[in-house]
Short mmCIF file of C-alpha atoms in Angstrom, two decimals:
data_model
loop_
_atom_site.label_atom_id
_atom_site.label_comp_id
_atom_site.label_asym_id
_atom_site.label_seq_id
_atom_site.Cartn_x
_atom_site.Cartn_y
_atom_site.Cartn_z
CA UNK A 1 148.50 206.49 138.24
CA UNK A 2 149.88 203.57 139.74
CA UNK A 3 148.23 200.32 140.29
CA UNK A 4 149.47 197.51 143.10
CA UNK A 5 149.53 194.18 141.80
CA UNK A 6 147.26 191.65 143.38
CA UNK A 7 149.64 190.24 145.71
CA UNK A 8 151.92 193.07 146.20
CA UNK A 9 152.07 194.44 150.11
CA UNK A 10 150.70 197.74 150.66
CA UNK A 11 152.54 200.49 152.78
CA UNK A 12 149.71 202.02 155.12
CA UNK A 13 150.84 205.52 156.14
CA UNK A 14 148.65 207.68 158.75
CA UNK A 15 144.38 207.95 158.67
CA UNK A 16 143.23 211.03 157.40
CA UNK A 17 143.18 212.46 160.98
CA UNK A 18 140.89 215.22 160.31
CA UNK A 19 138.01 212.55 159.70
CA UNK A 20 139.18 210.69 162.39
CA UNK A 21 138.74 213.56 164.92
CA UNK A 22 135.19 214.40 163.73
CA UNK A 23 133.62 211.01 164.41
CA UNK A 24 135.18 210.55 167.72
CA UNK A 25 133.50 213.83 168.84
CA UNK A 26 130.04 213.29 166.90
CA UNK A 27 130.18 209.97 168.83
CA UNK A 28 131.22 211.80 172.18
CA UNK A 29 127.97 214.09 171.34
CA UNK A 30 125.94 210.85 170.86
CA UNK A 31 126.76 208.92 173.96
CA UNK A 32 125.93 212.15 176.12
CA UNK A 33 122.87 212.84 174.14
CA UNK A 34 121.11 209.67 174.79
CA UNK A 35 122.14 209.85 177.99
CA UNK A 36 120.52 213.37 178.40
CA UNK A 37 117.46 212.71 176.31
CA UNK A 38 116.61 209.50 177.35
CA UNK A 39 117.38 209.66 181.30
CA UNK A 40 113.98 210.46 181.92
CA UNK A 41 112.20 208.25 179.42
CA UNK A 42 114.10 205.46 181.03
CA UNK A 43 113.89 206.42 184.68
CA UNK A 44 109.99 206.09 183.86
CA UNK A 45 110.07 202.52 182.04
CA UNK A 46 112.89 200.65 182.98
CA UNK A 47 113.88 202.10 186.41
CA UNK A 48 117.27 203.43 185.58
CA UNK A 49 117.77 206.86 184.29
CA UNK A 50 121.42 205.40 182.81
CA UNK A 51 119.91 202.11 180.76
CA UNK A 52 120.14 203.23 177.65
CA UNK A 53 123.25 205.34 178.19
CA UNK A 54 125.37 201.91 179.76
CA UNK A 55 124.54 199.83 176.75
CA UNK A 56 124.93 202.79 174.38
CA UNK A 57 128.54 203.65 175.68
CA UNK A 58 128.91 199.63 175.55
CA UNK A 59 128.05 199.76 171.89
CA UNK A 60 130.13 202.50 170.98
CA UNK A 61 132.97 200.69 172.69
CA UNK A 62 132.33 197.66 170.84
CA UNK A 63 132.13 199.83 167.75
CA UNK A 64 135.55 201.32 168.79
CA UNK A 65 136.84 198.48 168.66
CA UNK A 66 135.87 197.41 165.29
CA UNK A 67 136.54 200.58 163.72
CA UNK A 68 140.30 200.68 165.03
CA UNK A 69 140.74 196.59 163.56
CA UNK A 70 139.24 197.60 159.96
CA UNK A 71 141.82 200.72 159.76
CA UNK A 72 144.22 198.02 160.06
CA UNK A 73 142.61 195.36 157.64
CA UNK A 74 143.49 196.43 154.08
CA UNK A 75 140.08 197.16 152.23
CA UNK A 76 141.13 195.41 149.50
CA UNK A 77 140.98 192.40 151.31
CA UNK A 78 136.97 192.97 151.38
CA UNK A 79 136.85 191.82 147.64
CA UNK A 80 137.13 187.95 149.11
CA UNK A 81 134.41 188.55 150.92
CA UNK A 82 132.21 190.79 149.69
CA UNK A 83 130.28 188.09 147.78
CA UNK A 84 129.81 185.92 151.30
CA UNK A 85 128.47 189.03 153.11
CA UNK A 86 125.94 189.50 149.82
CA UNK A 87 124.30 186.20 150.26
CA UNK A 88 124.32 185.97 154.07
CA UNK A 89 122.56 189.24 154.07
CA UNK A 90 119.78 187.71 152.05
CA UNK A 91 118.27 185.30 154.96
CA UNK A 92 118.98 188.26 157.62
CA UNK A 93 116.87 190.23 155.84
CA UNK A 94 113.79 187.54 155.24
CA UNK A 95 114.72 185.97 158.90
CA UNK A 96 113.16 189.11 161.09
CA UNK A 97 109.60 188.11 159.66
CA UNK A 98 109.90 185.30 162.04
CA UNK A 99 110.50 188.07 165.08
CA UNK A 100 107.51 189.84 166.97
CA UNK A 101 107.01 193.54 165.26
CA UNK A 102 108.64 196.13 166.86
CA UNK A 103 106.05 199.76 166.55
CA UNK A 104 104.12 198.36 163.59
CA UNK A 105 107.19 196.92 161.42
CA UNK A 106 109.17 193.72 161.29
CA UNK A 107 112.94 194.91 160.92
CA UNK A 108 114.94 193.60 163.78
CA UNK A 109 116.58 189.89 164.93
CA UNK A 110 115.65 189.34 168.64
CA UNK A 111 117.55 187.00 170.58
CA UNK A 112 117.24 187.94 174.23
CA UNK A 113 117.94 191.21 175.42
CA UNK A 114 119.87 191.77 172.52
CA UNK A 115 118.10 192.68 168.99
CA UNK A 116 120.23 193.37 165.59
CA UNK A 117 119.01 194.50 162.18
CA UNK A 118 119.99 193.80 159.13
CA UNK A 119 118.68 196.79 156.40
CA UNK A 120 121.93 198.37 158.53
CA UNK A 121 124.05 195.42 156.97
CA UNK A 122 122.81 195.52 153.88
CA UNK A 123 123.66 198.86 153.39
CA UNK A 124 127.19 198.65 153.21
CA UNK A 125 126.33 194.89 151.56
CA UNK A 126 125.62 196.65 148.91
CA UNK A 127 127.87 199.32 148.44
CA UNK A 128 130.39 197.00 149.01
CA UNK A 129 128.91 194.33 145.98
CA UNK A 130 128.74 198.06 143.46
CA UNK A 131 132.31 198.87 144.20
CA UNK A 132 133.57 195.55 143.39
CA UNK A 133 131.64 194.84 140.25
CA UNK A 134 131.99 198.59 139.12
CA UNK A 135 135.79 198.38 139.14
CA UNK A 136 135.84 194.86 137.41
CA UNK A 137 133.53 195.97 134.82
CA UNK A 138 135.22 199.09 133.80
CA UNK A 139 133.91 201.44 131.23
CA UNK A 140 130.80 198.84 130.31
CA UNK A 141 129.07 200.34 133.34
CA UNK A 142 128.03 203.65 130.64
CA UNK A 143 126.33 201.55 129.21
CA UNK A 144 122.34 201.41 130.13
CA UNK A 145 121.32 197.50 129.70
CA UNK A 146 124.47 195.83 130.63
CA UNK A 147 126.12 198.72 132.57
CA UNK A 148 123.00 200.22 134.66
CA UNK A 149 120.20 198.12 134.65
CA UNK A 150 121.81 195.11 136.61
CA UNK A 151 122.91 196.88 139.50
CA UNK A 152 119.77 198.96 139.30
CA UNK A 153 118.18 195.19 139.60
CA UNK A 154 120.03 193.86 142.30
CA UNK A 155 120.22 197.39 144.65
CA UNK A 156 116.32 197.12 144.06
CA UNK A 157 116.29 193.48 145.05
CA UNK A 158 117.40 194.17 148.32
CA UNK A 159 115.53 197.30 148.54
CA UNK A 160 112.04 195.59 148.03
CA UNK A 161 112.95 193.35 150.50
CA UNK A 162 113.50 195.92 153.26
CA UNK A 163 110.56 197.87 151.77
CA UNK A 164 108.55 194.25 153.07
CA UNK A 165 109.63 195.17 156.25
CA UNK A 166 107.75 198.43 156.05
CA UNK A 167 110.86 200.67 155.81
CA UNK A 168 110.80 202.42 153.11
CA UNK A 169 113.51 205.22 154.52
CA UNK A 170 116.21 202.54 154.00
CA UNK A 171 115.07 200.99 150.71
CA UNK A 172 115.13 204.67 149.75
CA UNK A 173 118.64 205.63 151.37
CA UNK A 174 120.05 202.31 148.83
CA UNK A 175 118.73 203.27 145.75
CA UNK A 176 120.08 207.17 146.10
CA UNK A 177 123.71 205.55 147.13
CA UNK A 178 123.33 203.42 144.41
CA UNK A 179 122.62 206.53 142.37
CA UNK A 180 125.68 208.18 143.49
CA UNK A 181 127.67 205.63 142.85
CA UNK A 182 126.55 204.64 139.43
CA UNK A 183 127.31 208.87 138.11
CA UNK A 184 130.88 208.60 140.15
CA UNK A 185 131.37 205.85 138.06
CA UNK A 186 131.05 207.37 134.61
CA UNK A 187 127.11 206.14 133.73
CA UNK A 188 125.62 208.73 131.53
CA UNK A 189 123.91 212.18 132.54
CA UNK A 190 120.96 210.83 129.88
CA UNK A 191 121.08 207.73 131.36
CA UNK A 192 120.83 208.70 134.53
CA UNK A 193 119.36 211.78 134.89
CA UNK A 194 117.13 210.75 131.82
CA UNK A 195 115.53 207.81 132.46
CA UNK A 196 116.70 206.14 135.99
CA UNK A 197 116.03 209.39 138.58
CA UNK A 198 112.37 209.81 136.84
CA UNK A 199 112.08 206.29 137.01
CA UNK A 200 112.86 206.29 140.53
CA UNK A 201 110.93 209.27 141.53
CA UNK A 202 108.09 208.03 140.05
CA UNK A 203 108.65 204.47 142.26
CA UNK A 204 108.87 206.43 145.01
CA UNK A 205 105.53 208.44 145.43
CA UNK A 206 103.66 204.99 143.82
CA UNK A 207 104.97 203.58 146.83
CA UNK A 208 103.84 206.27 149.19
CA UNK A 209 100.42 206.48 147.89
CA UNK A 210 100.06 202.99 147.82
CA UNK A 211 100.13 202.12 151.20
CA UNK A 212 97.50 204.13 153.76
CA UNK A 213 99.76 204.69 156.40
CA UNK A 214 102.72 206.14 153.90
CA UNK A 215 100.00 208.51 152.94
CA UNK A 216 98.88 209.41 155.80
CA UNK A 217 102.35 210.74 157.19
CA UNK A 218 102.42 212.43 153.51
CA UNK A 219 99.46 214.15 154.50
CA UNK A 220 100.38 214.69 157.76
CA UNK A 221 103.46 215.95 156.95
CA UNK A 222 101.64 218.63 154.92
CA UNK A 223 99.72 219.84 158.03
CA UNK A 224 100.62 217.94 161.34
CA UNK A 225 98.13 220.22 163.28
CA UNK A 226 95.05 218.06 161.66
CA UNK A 227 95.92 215.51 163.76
CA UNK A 228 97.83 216.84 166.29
CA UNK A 229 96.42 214.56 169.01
CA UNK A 230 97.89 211.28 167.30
CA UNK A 231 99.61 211.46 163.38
CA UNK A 232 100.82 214.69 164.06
CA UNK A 233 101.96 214.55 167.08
CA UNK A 234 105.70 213.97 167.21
CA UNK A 235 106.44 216.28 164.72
CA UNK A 236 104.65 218.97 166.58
CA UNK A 237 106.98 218.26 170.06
CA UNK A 238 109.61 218.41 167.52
CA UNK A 239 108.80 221.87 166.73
CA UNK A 240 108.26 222.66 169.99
CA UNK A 241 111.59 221.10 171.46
CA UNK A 242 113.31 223.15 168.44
CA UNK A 243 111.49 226.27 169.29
CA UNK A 244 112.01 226.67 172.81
CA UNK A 245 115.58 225.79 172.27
CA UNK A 246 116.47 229.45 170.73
CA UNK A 247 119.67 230.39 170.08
CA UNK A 248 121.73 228.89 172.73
CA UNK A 249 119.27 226.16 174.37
CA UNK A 250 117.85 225.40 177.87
CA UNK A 251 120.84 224.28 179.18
CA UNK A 252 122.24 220.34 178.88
CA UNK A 253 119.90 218.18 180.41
CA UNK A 254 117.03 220.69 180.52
CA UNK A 255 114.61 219.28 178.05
CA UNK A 256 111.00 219.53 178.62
CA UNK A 257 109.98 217.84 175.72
CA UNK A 258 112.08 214.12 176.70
CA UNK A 259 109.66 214.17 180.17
CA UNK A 260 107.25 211.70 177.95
CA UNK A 261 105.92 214.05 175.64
CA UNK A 262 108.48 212.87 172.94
CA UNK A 263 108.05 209.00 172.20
CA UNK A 264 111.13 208.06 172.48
CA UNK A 265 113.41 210.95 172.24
CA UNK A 266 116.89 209.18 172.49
CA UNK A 267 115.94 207.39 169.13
CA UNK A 268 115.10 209.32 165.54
CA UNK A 269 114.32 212.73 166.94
CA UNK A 270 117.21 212.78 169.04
CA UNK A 271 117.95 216.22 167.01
CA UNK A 272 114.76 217.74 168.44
CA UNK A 273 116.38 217.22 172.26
CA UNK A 274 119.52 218.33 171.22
CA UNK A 275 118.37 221.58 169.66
CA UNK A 276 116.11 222.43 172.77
CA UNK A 277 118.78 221.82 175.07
CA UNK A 278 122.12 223.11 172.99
CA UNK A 279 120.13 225.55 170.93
CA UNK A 280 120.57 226.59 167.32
CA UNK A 281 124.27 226.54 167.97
CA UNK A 282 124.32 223.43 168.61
CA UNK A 283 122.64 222.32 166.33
CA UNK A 284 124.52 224.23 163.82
CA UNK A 285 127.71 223.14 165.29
CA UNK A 286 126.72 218.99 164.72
CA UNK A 287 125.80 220.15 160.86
CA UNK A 288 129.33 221.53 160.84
CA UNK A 289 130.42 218.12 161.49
CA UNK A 290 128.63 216.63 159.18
CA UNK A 291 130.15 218.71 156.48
CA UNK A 292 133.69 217.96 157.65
CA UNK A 293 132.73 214.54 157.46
CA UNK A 294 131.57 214.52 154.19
CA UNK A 295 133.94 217.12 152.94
CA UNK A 296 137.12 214.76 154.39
CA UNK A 297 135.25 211.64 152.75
CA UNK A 298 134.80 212.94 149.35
CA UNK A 299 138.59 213.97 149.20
CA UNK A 300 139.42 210.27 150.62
CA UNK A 301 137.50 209.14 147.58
CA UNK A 302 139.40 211.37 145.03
CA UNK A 303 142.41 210.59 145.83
CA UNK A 304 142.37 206.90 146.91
CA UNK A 305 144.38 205.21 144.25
CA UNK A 306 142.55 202.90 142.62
CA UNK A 307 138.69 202.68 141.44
CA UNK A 308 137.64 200.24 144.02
CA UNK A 309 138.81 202.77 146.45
CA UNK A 310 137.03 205.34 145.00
CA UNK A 311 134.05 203.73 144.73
CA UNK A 312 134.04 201.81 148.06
CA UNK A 313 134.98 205.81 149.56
CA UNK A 314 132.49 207.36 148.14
CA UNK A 315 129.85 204.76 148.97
CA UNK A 316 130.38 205.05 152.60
CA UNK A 317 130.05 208.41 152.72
CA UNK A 318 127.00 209.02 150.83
CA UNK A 319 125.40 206.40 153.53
CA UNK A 320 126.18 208.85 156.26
CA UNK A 321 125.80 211.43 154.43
CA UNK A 322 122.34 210.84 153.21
CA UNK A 323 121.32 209.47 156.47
CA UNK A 324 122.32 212.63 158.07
CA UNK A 325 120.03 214.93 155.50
CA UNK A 326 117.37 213.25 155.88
CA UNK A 327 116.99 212.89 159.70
CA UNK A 328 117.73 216.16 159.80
CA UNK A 329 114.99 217.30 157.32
CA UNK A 330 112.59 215.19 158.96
CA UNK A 331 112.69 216.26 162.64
CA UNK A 332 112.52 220.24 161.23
CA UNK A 333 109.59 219.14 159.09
CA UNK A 334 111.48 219.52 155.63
CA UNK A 335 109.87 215.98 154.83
CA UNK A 336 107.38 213.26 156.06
CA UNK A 337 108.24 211.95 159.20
CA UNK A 338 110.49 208.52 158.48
CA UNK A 339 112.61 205.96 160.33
CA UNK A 340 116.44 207.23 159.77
CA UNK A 341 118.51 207.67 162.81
CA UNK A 342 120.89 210.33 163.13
CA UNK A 343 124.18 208.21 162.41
CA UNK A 344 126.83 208.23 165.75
CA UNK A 345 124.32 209.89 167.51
CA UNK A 346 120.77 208.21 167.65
CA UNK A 347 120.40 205.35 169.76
CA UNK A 348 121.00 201.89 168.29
CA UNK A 349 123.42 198.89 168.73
CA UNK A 350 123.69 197.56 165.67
CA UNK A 351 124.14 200.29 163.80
CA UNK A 352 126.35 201.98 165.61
CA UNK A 353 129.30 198.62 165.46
CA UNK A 354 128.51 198.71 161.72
CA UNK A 355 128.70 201.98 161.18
CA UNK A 356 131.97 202.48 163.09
CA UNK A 357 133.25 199.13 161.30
CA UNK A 358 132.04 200.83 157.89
CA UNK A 359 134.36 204.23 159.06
CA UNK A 360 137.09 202.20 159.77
CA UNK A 361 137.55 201.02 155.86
CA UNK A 362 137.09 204.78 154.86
CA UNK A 363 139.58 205.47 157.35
CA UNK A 364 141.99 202.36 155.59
CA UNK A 365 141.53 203.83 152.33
CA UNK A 366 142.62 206.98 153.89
CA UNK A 367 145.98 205.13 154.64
CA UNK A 368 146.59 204.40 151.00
CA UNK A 369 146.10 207.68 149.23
CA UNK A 370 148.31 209.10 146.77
CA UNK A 371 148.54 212.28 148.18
CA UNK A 372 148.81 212.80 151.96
CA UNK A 373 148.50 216.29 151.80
CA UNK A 374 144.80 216.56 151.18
#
């Protein structure tokens, strides 16, 4: 296998165009999804059917953008940096319990019209900090005090302090990555599998029975039709959007269920529109995408040509990918009802640029495979 030296300049050859192709039309799906599910819903409250649809298309532009400059940047560049984006993240993350809560929670940075939040930065902070240290420390990361335990300690730093903001669906979505990444890297199956996923698990449902209202969307999530009046309510339109969508849907733009009986239905359970109006096709067809996605990002990570690449690959595309899974399996009632958008498609500035700037590095590692024909 060959290794470039640290100041030797990199040939880029051509993005894995495959990937490349299935974001740009999961994020064509997005824009005309909020646009469809949330025309009504902001017709009613902000008196323009197109509000969210303008600044979503803006976003995605903006995100565009971004995506199309990291392709360019090498991603080994990101080592330089990676440590500055760690700390910054830090006071992001503590800074939104100065901002007004937003539904209950304290997760985003308000200044004006604008709002940003940073659980979506830290993320990819992280992944990016695992990748690094991973490939420095080699084959010490197999073992459990000095290999796993540390990055164990600092993914669950920054997980506590987004579970402070009440979002526990990200804190989660950081400690599976970092899970994935730690057995891509060569810990142990005993190790892991052992010690850290009980360990974990066992976190997990202390923190959902620890807090009343975490419980009470376990509970509800066991039988939404006790309360279908309040707890169990938008998982119930969910099932009805889903339902009356059949096979091939009501038609684009024909949802009943985004005329104010879904809160919100351009934002978490944008899946729930898109299956009433697109149908189970549809829906089928977005999961297809999905797969390609994650199919064309796994193969990025085998063959990129060092570890770091590998890592930093694989990292990225378990965020999407575990994102994905579990928005899905929340709006069909596979699990409690949690805060994950649908990623490209869901409604959201901020995490749409940093998503898109986090595909464009996949998409640079793409460039430097060994093997194009993958």
């Amino acid at each position: 296998m060959k290794f470039y030296k640290p100041n030797e300049k990199r040939l880029l050859g051509e993005i894995d165009y495959g990937m490349f192709t299935t974001l740009c039309i999961l994020l064509s799906i997005g824009v005309i999804m909020v646009y469809s599910a949330s025309s009504f819903y902001s017709m009613f409250h902000n008196n323009d059917s197109m509000y969210f649809f303008k600044r979503q298309l803006l976003w995605a532009i903006i995100g565009l953008v971004a995506m199309i400059f990291m392709m360019s940047y090498d991603y080994h560049k990101l080592k330089k940096i990676t440590p500055a984006i760690l700390i910054i993240t830090i006071p992001l993350l503590i800074s939104v319990f100065f901002f007004p809560e937003v539904n209950g929670a304290k997760r985003w940075i308000q200044v004006g019209i604008f709002s940003f939040q940073p659980s979506e930065l830290a993320k990819y902070a992280v992944v990016l900090f695992l990748a690094l240290s991973i490939d420095v420390k080699g084959d010490k990361v197999k073992d459990f005090w000095h290999g796993l335990v540390p990055y164990l300690c600092v993914s669950g730093f920054f997980a506590a302090l987004i579970l402070a903001e009440h979002n526990m669906s990200i804190a989660a979505i950081i400690m599976i990555v970092t899970f994935i990444m730690l057995f891509v890297a060569g810990g142990q199956i005993k190790h892991l599998f052992g010690i850290i996923l009980p360990a974990l698990t066992t976190l997990a449902i202390f923190f959902i029975f620890s807090s009343d209202y975490r419980r009470e969307r376990m509970l509800n999530f066991i039988d939404p039709w006790k309360d279908a009046a309040d707890a169990g309510y938008q998982l119930i339109q969910s099932f009805l959007a889903l339902g009356s969508g059949g096979l091939t849907g009501l038609g684009l733009g024909q949802s009943r269920q985004k005329t104010l009986y879904m809160p919100e239905p351009h934002n978490d359970f944008i899946f729930s529109i898109i299956g009433e109006e697109v149908g189970l096709i549809g829906c089928l067809f977005i999961i297809s995408l999905f797969i390609i996605f994650i199919w064309r990002g796994i193969k990025v990570a085998i063959k990129a040509k060092d570890t770091y690449g590998k890592l930093l690959a694989m990292g990225i595309t378990s965020i999407i990918a575990v994102q994905a899974i579990i928005n899905i399996a929340v709006v069909t009632g596979s699990m409690p009802v949690t805060g994950v958008p649908m990623p490209f498609i869901s409604y959201g500035g901020s995490g749409l640029v940093i998503n898109l700037m986090a595909m464009g590095i996949l998409l640079n590692i793409s460039r430097q495979i060994e093997d194009k024909a993958i």
